[in-house]
Amino acid sequence: MRVSVVGVGHVGLSTAVCFAYLGHEVLGVDEDAGKIAKIVQGEMPFVEAGLGEMLREQLAQGRLRFSTDVAEAARGQDVIFICVGTPTEPSGKPDLSQVQRVAQTLADALDGYAVIAEKSTVPVGTGEAIRLIVAGGVRPGIDFDVASNPEFLQEGHAIRDTLEPSRIVVGTSSERGESVLRELYAPTVEATGCRFIATDIAPAELVKHASNAFLATKISFINQVAEVCDASGADVGIVAQAMGLDGRIGPSFLRAGIGYGGACLPKDVQAFQYTASQLGVDFLLLSEVDRINRKRRSDFVAKIRSVLGGLEGKRVAVWGLAFKPQTDDLRNAPGIEVASQLLSGGAAVVAYDPEASEEAKRSIPQAEFSSSPLEAARGADCVAICTEWPEFAEVNLGDLRAVVTQAVVVDGRNMLDPRDPYT
Ligand code: UGA
């Protein structure tokens, strides 16, 4: 089939590359000419395991093309995916201007029937708004359908989550639109046995916000349990492990630490609460989830301050800046905020991250950067772990003790074993 993808950020590029891999003719479009220039050379604009190889393979096969012209995405396609950004305003209101702009351009350029499928995370009601924009601009006689097809991929697992999704959700009021998307996803459903959930547009839009808000709730819940554990001397890891063995609770997203970051969970918690409030629903639980998450970061810095007897003049090694391992993404990353708070408290910060250091230099220019965890720790009064990169667990704690000034590790990701004789 012929597929176009507008917006080649994490979701869009993964979608484009994976659909090409599955044998479709794919056009990826982004107005960012610099980004497209890199991608057509086979260079990845972000870190995502395996995606670069797959991109280069599909470019070579000729099934995958890129352009900076959004109108091109509207011509001669079976399915047009909208994957542009939906940032939140300070009030929590999702900024849908990019989605609206794309819908307008598609309306003007559409030259035949296509399904316009919304993959960006949007509040309920956006699909209908897109339909109205396109209907208002499209040439007479040209038919189209709008569908919501939320994406559930996790950064670092984009290929797995796209080719072997936990579920495929398609929301549309049109039988024709549904059957086009059924056909597109049939090989994936056949190969993996995953559920294809066909529904109206509103439930499909809500699944995404509800899922991300629930994942964030699980994390804030276990982080609050961690506070009780700290106060009573219990190990939250054991509590979480035993809780997770109950099939109704499940083991994932129960890792206590300095909280969630990234481009999705923080934004979607706020956006879902805002959307609910617009519909007259006071989703107060979500403000608590958000509050607990923010407090984890300042509590972590307070713990370092208290252990060191103040921050002024102290040297702190920050291990990990990316919002999670296997990515260079610094959006809403706890490590960046912790480093900033340490710096404003008067500490010197020496940071190390295997992937995100270059980008981080722009966010925390007053920090020093090191090329290894041990180098960062040399002469430090404290090592603060902010991202659970596997290489941190491999650092020999005896070697660490030999280079630091004070043997203090504040483990914001609970990745070290407190029973290790060196901890
Ligand atoms: C998240 C969702 O997991 C995806 O399903 C969704 O598709 C995606 O957002 C999106 O909306 O596009 P992602 O942002 O890649 O994916 O990151 P996660 O793996 O969910 O991690 C988010 C944050 O939670 C990270 O900072 C991570 O360190 C933290 N986390 C995760 C915890 O603190 N504890 C846990 O137990 C799990």
XYZ file of C-alpha atoms and ligand atoms in Angstrom:
460
model
C 0.000 0.000 0.000
C 1.045 3.644 -0.289
C 1.618 5.253 3.057
C 2.791 8.725 4.029
C 3.905 9.852 7.449
C 3.877 13.532 8.353
C 6.321 14.361 11.153
C 9.379 12.128 11.455
C 10.121 12.388 15.157
C 10.464 9.238 17.211
C 7.013 7.847 16.412
C 6.871 9.048 12.803
C 10.300 7.822 11.727
C 9.806 4.442 13.419
C 6.411 4.111 11.727
C 7.795 5.073 8.303
C 10.785 2.741 8.487
C 8.785 -0.208 9.826
C 6.004 0.106 7.220
C 8.680 0.178 4.489
C 10.242 -2.908 6.079
C 6.836 -4.600 5.835
C 6.846 -3.944 2.080
C 4.798 -0.755 1.704
C 5.735 2.287 -0.393
C 6.407 4.931 2.236
C 6.931 8.695 2.079
C 8.141 10.423 5.247
C 7.641 14.188 5.441
C 8.953 16.785 7.843
C 9.259 20.555 7.489
C 12.613 20.433 9.283
C 14.913 20.445 6.247
C 18.024 19.797 8.360
C 16.474 16.664 9.804
C 15.370 15.362 6.400
C 18.816 16.066 4.917
C 20.353 13.818 7.579
C 17.756 11.074 7.260
C 18.114 10.751 3.478
C 21.829 10.145 4.072
C 20.843 7.294 6.399
C 21.776 9.258 9.524
C 19.517 8.943 12.538
C 18.366 12.205 14.168
C 18.063 10.409 17.547
C 19.270 7.239 19.245
C 17.010 4.232 18.668
C 18.407 0.698 18.715
C 18.444 -0.953 15.270
C 16.413 1.752 13.525
C 19.406 3.310 11.725
C 20.327 -0.013 10.035
C 16.723 -0.573 9.057
C 16.450 3.000 7.696
C 19.551 2.545 5.511
C 18.284 -0.836 4.266
C 14.892 0.578 3.288
C 16.428 3.660 1.616
C 18.606 1.307 -0.437
C 15.597 -0.863 -1.363
C 13.874 2.269 -2.680
C 10.663 1.691 -0.722
C 11.251 4.659 1.569
C 11.454 8.298 0.436
C 11.505 11.579 2.305
C 10.400 15.116 1.544
C 9.966 18.476 3.261
C 6.745 19.198 1.377
C 3.685 18.318 3.474
C 1.421 18.650 0.425
C 3.271 15.742 -1.188
C 2.085 13.529 1.665
C -1.500 14.104 0.505
C -1.095 12.985 -3.084
C -1.727 9.428 -4.218
C -1.656 7.815 -0.762
C -3.863 5.117 0.783
C -3.081 6.149 4.357
C -1.639 9.435 5.657
C -0.351 9.262 9.231
C -0.152 12.486 11.224
C 2.752 12.129 13.680
C 3.588 15.760 14.482
C 4.244 17.068 17.985
C 1.506 18.003 20.443
C 3.366 19.858 23.212
C 1.509 21.083 26.300
C 1.097 24.724 27.221
C 1.894 25.685 30.848
C -1.813 25.256 31.729
C -1.650 21.625 30.585
C -3.623 22.479 27.457
C -2.298 20.484 24.497
C -1.054 22.726 21.697
C -2.651 21.268 18.569
C -1.453 23.949 16.161
C 0.893 21.590 14.274
C -1.886 19.013 13.806
C -4.275 21.707 12.586
C -1.725 23.106 10.161
C -1.036 19.677 8.684
C -4.782 18.983 8.352
C -5.193 22.249 6.451
C -2.333 21.454 4.062
C -3.670 17.940 3.489
C -7.134 19.363 2.771
C -5.751 21.672 0.091
C -3.625 18.994 -1.580
C -5.685 15.789 -1.303
C -6.205 14.392 -4.815
C -8.088 11.172 -4.141
C -9.498 8.974 -1.369
C -7.186 8.457 1.608
C -7.482 7.633 5.280
C -6.003 10.360 7.458
C -4.862 8.518 10.565
C -3.948 10.456 13.687
C -0.993 8.895 15.534
C 0.105 11.959 17.511
C -1.159 11.814 21.097
C -4.168 14.117 21.092
C -7.129 14.898 23.342
C -10.454 13.271 22.642
C -12.323 15.260 20.005
C -9.268 16.024 17.836
C -10.232 13.511 15.136
C -13.528 15.317 14.647
C -11.679 18.650 14.525
C -9.377 17.260 11.817
C -12.388 15.973 9.869
C -13.969 19.426 9.936
C -10.758 21.147 8.779
C -10.243 18.709 5.901
C -13.927 18.716 4.909
C -13.820 22.512 4.805
C -10.860 22.669 2.419
C -10.919 19.572 0.242
C -11.847 19.834 -3.447
C -15.420 18.799 -4.246
C -15.828 15.107 -5.090
C -12.750 13.975 -3.161
C -13.527 11.543 -0.409
C -11.516 10.912 2.746
C -11.864 9.369 6.195
C -10.295 10.267 9.507
C -9.160 7.641 12.004
C -7.407 7.595 15.346
C -4.617 5.019 15.478
C -2.652 5.650 18.680
C 0.953 4.562 18.973
C 2.201 2.795 22.100
C 5.906 2.495 21.370
C 8.508 3.034 24.051
C 11.691 4.842 23.090
C 14.498 2.300 22.942
C 12.060 -0.423 21.819
C 10.590 1.259 18.757
C 11.101 -1.620 16.312
C 9.756 -4.279 18.676
C 6.764 -2.155 19.658
C 5.928 -1.296 16.024
C 6.373 -4.746 14.517
C 5.045 -6.674 17.530
C 2.596 -4.254 19.138
C 0.746 -5.104 22.342
C -2.464 -4.117 20.505
C -3.554 -2.171 17.449
C -6.325 0.323 18.119
C -8.206 1.879 15.226
C -11.020 4.343 15.809
C -13.162 5.536 12.941
C -16.817 5.889 12.129
C -16.235 4.752 8.541
C -16.348 1.107 7.420
C -14.189 1.960 4.425
C -11.595 3.655 6.599
C -11.539 0.704 8.981
C -11.085 -1.805 6.178
C -8.129 0.151 4.705
C -6.388 0.122 8.094
C -7.296 -3.547 8.646
C -5.605 -4.352 5.348
C -2.533 -2.298 6.284
C -2.158 -4.068 9.624
C -3.238 -7.570 8.495
C 0.346 -8.917 8.137
C 1.237 -7.667 11.635
C -1.905 -9.181 13.162
C -1.256 -12.449 11.333
C 2.426 -12.601 12.279
C 2.018 -11.707 15.953
C -1.555 -12.624 16.864
C -1.998 -9.200 18.486
C -5.535 -7.876 18.995
C -6.921 -5.439 16.430
C -9.427 -3.290 18.281
C -11.760 -1.443 15.940
C -13.895 1.194 17.590
C -15.216 4.719 17.275
C -12.807 7.611 17.200
C -13.336 8.872 20.787
C -12.410 5.633 22.633
C -9.339 5.211 20.404
C -8.187 8.732 21.257
C -8.802 8.130 24.963
C -6.901 4.818 25.131
C -3.582 6.573 24.631
C -4.015 9.274 27.263
C -5.542 6.798 29.711
C -2.700 4.291 29.187
C 0.089 6.824 29.674
C -1.671 8.394 32.660
C -2.052 4.937 34.209
C 1.632 4.077 33.689
C 2.573 7.385 35.345
C 0.167 6.628 38.194
C 1.839 3.253 38.780
C 5.244 4.945 38.987
C 4.063 7.698 41.357
C 2.264 5.090 43.471
C 5.399 3.002 43.958
C 7.419 6.168 44.581
C 5.054 7.121 47.370
C 5.334 3.565 48.748
C 9.122 4.069 48.569
C 8.798 7.032 50.926
C 6.959 4.850 53.424
C 9.629 2.184 52.957
C 12.417 4.718 53.560
C 10.705 5.934 56.710
C 10.313 2.397 58.030
C 13.634 0.969 56.869
C 12.052 -1.421 54.330
C 13.426 -2.215 50.851
C 10.931 -0.939 48.256
C 12.448 -3.276 45.655
C 11.237 -6.292 47.605
C 7.823 -4.744 48.222
C 7.445 -3.966 44.483
C 8.637 -7.408 43.429
C 6.158 -9.164 45.685
C 3.329 -6.824 44.650
C 4.080 -7.435 40.977
C 3.672 -11.182 41.320
C -0.055 -10.581 41.684
C -1.253 -10.902 38.082
C -3.791 -8.145 38.682
C -0.994 -5.700 39.543
C 1.824 -6.919 37.271
C 5.548 -6.306 37.723
C 6.197 -3.538 35.197
C 6.365 0.192 35.948
C 6.921 -0.490 39.648
C 10.570 0.595 39.703
C 10.842 3.249 42.371
C 13.320 6.078 41.840
C 13.502 9.749 40.947
C 10.390 9.486 38.836
C 9.304 9.542 35.241
C 10.499 11.901 32.536
C 10.513 11.985 28.755
C 8.385 13.546 26.075
C 5.240 11.584 26.865
C 4.320 10.650 30.428
C 4.751 14.126 32.025
C 2.967 15.847 29.127
C 0.162 13.305 28.850
C -0.655 13.335 32.576
C -1.182 17.092 32.337
C -2.972 16.961 29.007
C -5.365 14.218 30.146
C -6.217 16.134 33.299
C -6.792 19.285 31.276
C -8.979 17.448 28.752
C -11.002 15.874 31.567
C -11.508 19.287 33.174
C -12.754 20.703 29.860
C -15.335 17.931 29.910
C -16.336 18.793 33.497
C -14.416 15.956 35.165
C -12.096 16.798 38.048
C -9.344 14.186 37.618
C -7.555 15.188 40.840
C -5.702 11.886 41.043
C -3.554 13.068 38.144
C -2.448 16.267 39.882
C -1.209 14.093 42.749
C 0.600 11.808 40.299
C 2.296 14.870 38.817
C 3.020 16.450 42.225
C 4.600 13.254 43.591
C 6.718 12.975 40.451
C 8.036 16.554 40.682
C 8.740 16.150 44.397
C 10.891 13.059 43.773
C 13.454 15.257 42.044
C 13.658 17.901 44.759
C 13.621 15.225 47.488
C 16.549 13.542 45.763
C 18.537 16.791 45.807
C 17.499 17.364 49.436
C 18.824 13.889 50.299
C 22.188 14.731 48.710
C 22.260 18.068 50.546
C 21.519 16.406 53.858
C 24.068 13.596 53.392
C 26.782 16.119 52.449
C 25.788 18.675 55.091
C 25.079 21.304 52.386
C 25.891 21.716 48.704
C 28.078 24.813 48.691
C 31.577 23.914 47.507
C 30.756 20.211 47.119
C 31.556 18.222 43.986
C 28.795 15.920 42.756
C 29.149 13.379 39.951
C 25.853 12.986 38.114
C 25.664 9.591 36.399
C 23.042 9.594 33.660
C 21.203 12.513 32.077
C 18.914 10.925 29.438
C 15.378 10.423 30.759
C 15.956 6.665 30.578
C 18.617 4.293 29.237
C 19.026 3.452 25.511
C 18.099 6.972 24.406
C 19.742 10.385 24.078
C 16.425 12.105 24.816
C 16.709 14.842 27.438
C 13.120 16.046 27.352
C 11.894 16.412 30.917
C 14.844 14.314 32.068
C 15.172 14.032 35.866
C 19.000 14.056 35.581
C 19.028 17.496 33.960
C 16.772 18.946 36.617
C 18.775 17.347 39.427
C 22.020 18.720 37.941
C 20.453 22.200 37.616
C 19.221 22.158 41.226
C 22.647 21.002 42.453
C 24.341 23.791 40.498
C 21.994 26.444 41.823
C 22.599 25.105 45.334
C 26.313 25.900 44.906
C 27.676 22.435 44.051
C 30.089 21.715 41.211
C 28.575 19.102 38.892
C 30.558 16.647 36.790
C 28.205 14.752 34.528
C 28.493 11.566 32.522
C 26.015 10.063 30.084
C 26.954 7.579 27.358
C 24.617 9.114 24.756
C 23.216 12.454 25.858
C 26.264 14.492 26.924
C 26.621 16.590 23.765
C 23.012 17.754 23.861
C 23.155 18.196 27.650
C 25.972 20.728 27.370
C 23.353 23.156 26.071
C 20.950 22.561 29.002
C 23.511 22.640 31.818
C 26.436 24.673 30.456
C 27.874 25.269 33.940
C 28.448 21.527 34.437
C 31.675 19.727 33.569
C 31.396 16.611 31.418
C 33.391 13.395 31.675
C 33.959 10.519 29.315
C 33.430 7.705 31.843
C 31.595 7.158 35.128
C 34.853 6.725 37.066
C 36.356 9.900 35.593
C 33.240 11.835 36.568
C 33.523 10.459 40.099
C 37.169 11.433 40.580
C 37.373 13.740 43.594
C 33.592 13.775 44.046
C 31.897 14.124 47.408
C 28.891 12.230 46.083
C 27.813 10.176 43.074
C 24.175 10.758 42.123
C 22.673 8.117 39.795
C 19.893 9.597 37.669
C 19.569 7.105 34.780
C 19.924 3.329 35.083
C 22.442 2.805 32.262
C 23.580 -0.835 32.577
C 27.265 0.237 32.586
C 26.779 1.877 35.998
C 25.957 -1.515 37.533
C 29.222 -2.823 36.117
C 31.431 -0.217 37.774
C 33.575 -1.928 40.386
C 32.669 -0.239 43.646
C 36.175 -0.797 44.987
C 37.545 1.199 42.028
C 34.915 3.847 42.659
C 35.867 4.132 46.308
C 39.503 4.623 45.282
C 38.747 7.747 43.200
C 36.084 9.599 45.204
C 36.688 12.062 48.028
C 33.728 10.804 50.045
C 32.209 7.337 49.555
C 28.625 8.499 49.067
C 26.379 7.160 46.306
C 22.792 8.396 46.147
C 21.116 5.913 43.845
C 18.110 7.565 42.215
C 17.284 4.433 40.221
C 17.790 1.762 42.893
C 20.166 -0.088 40.626
C 23.004 -0.892 43.017
C 22.752 -3.702 45.525
C 22.932 -2.298 49.063
C 24.281 -5.697 50.195
C 27.403 -5.215 48.062
C 30.253 -4.926 50.629
C 31.386 -1.720 48.953
C 28.041 0.114 49.155
C 5.896 6.031 27.138
C 4.979 4.797 27.202
O 5.605 3.785 27.989
C 4.703 4.250 25.789
O 3.800 3.166 25.862
C 4.097 5.382 24.952
O 3.846 4.943 23.622
C 5.080 6.548 24.912
O 5.304 7.008 26.263
C 4.450 7.642 24.086
O 3.453 8.207 24.522
O 4.884 7.853 22.945
P 8.532 6.438 26.841
O 8.238 7.885 27.002
O 9.430 5.982 25.747
O 7.148 5.618 26.624
O 9.168 5.981 28.202
P 8.859 4.860 29.326
O 9.628 3.640 29.039
O 7.407 4.747 29.547
O 9.515 5.562 30.601
C 9.037 6.831 31.044
C 9.747 7.252 32.313
O 9.304 6.471 33.404
C 11.268 7.111 32.284
O 11.836 8.291 32.834
C 11.546 5.914 33.171
O 12.799 5.980 33.796
C 10.409 6.042 34.182
N 10.044 4.771 34.831
C 9.554 3.741 34.106
C 10.162 4.666 36.202
O 10.594 5.617 36.900
N 9.791 3.496 36.812
C 9.301 2.444 36.102
O 8.985 1.406 36.730
C 9.187 2.563 34.722
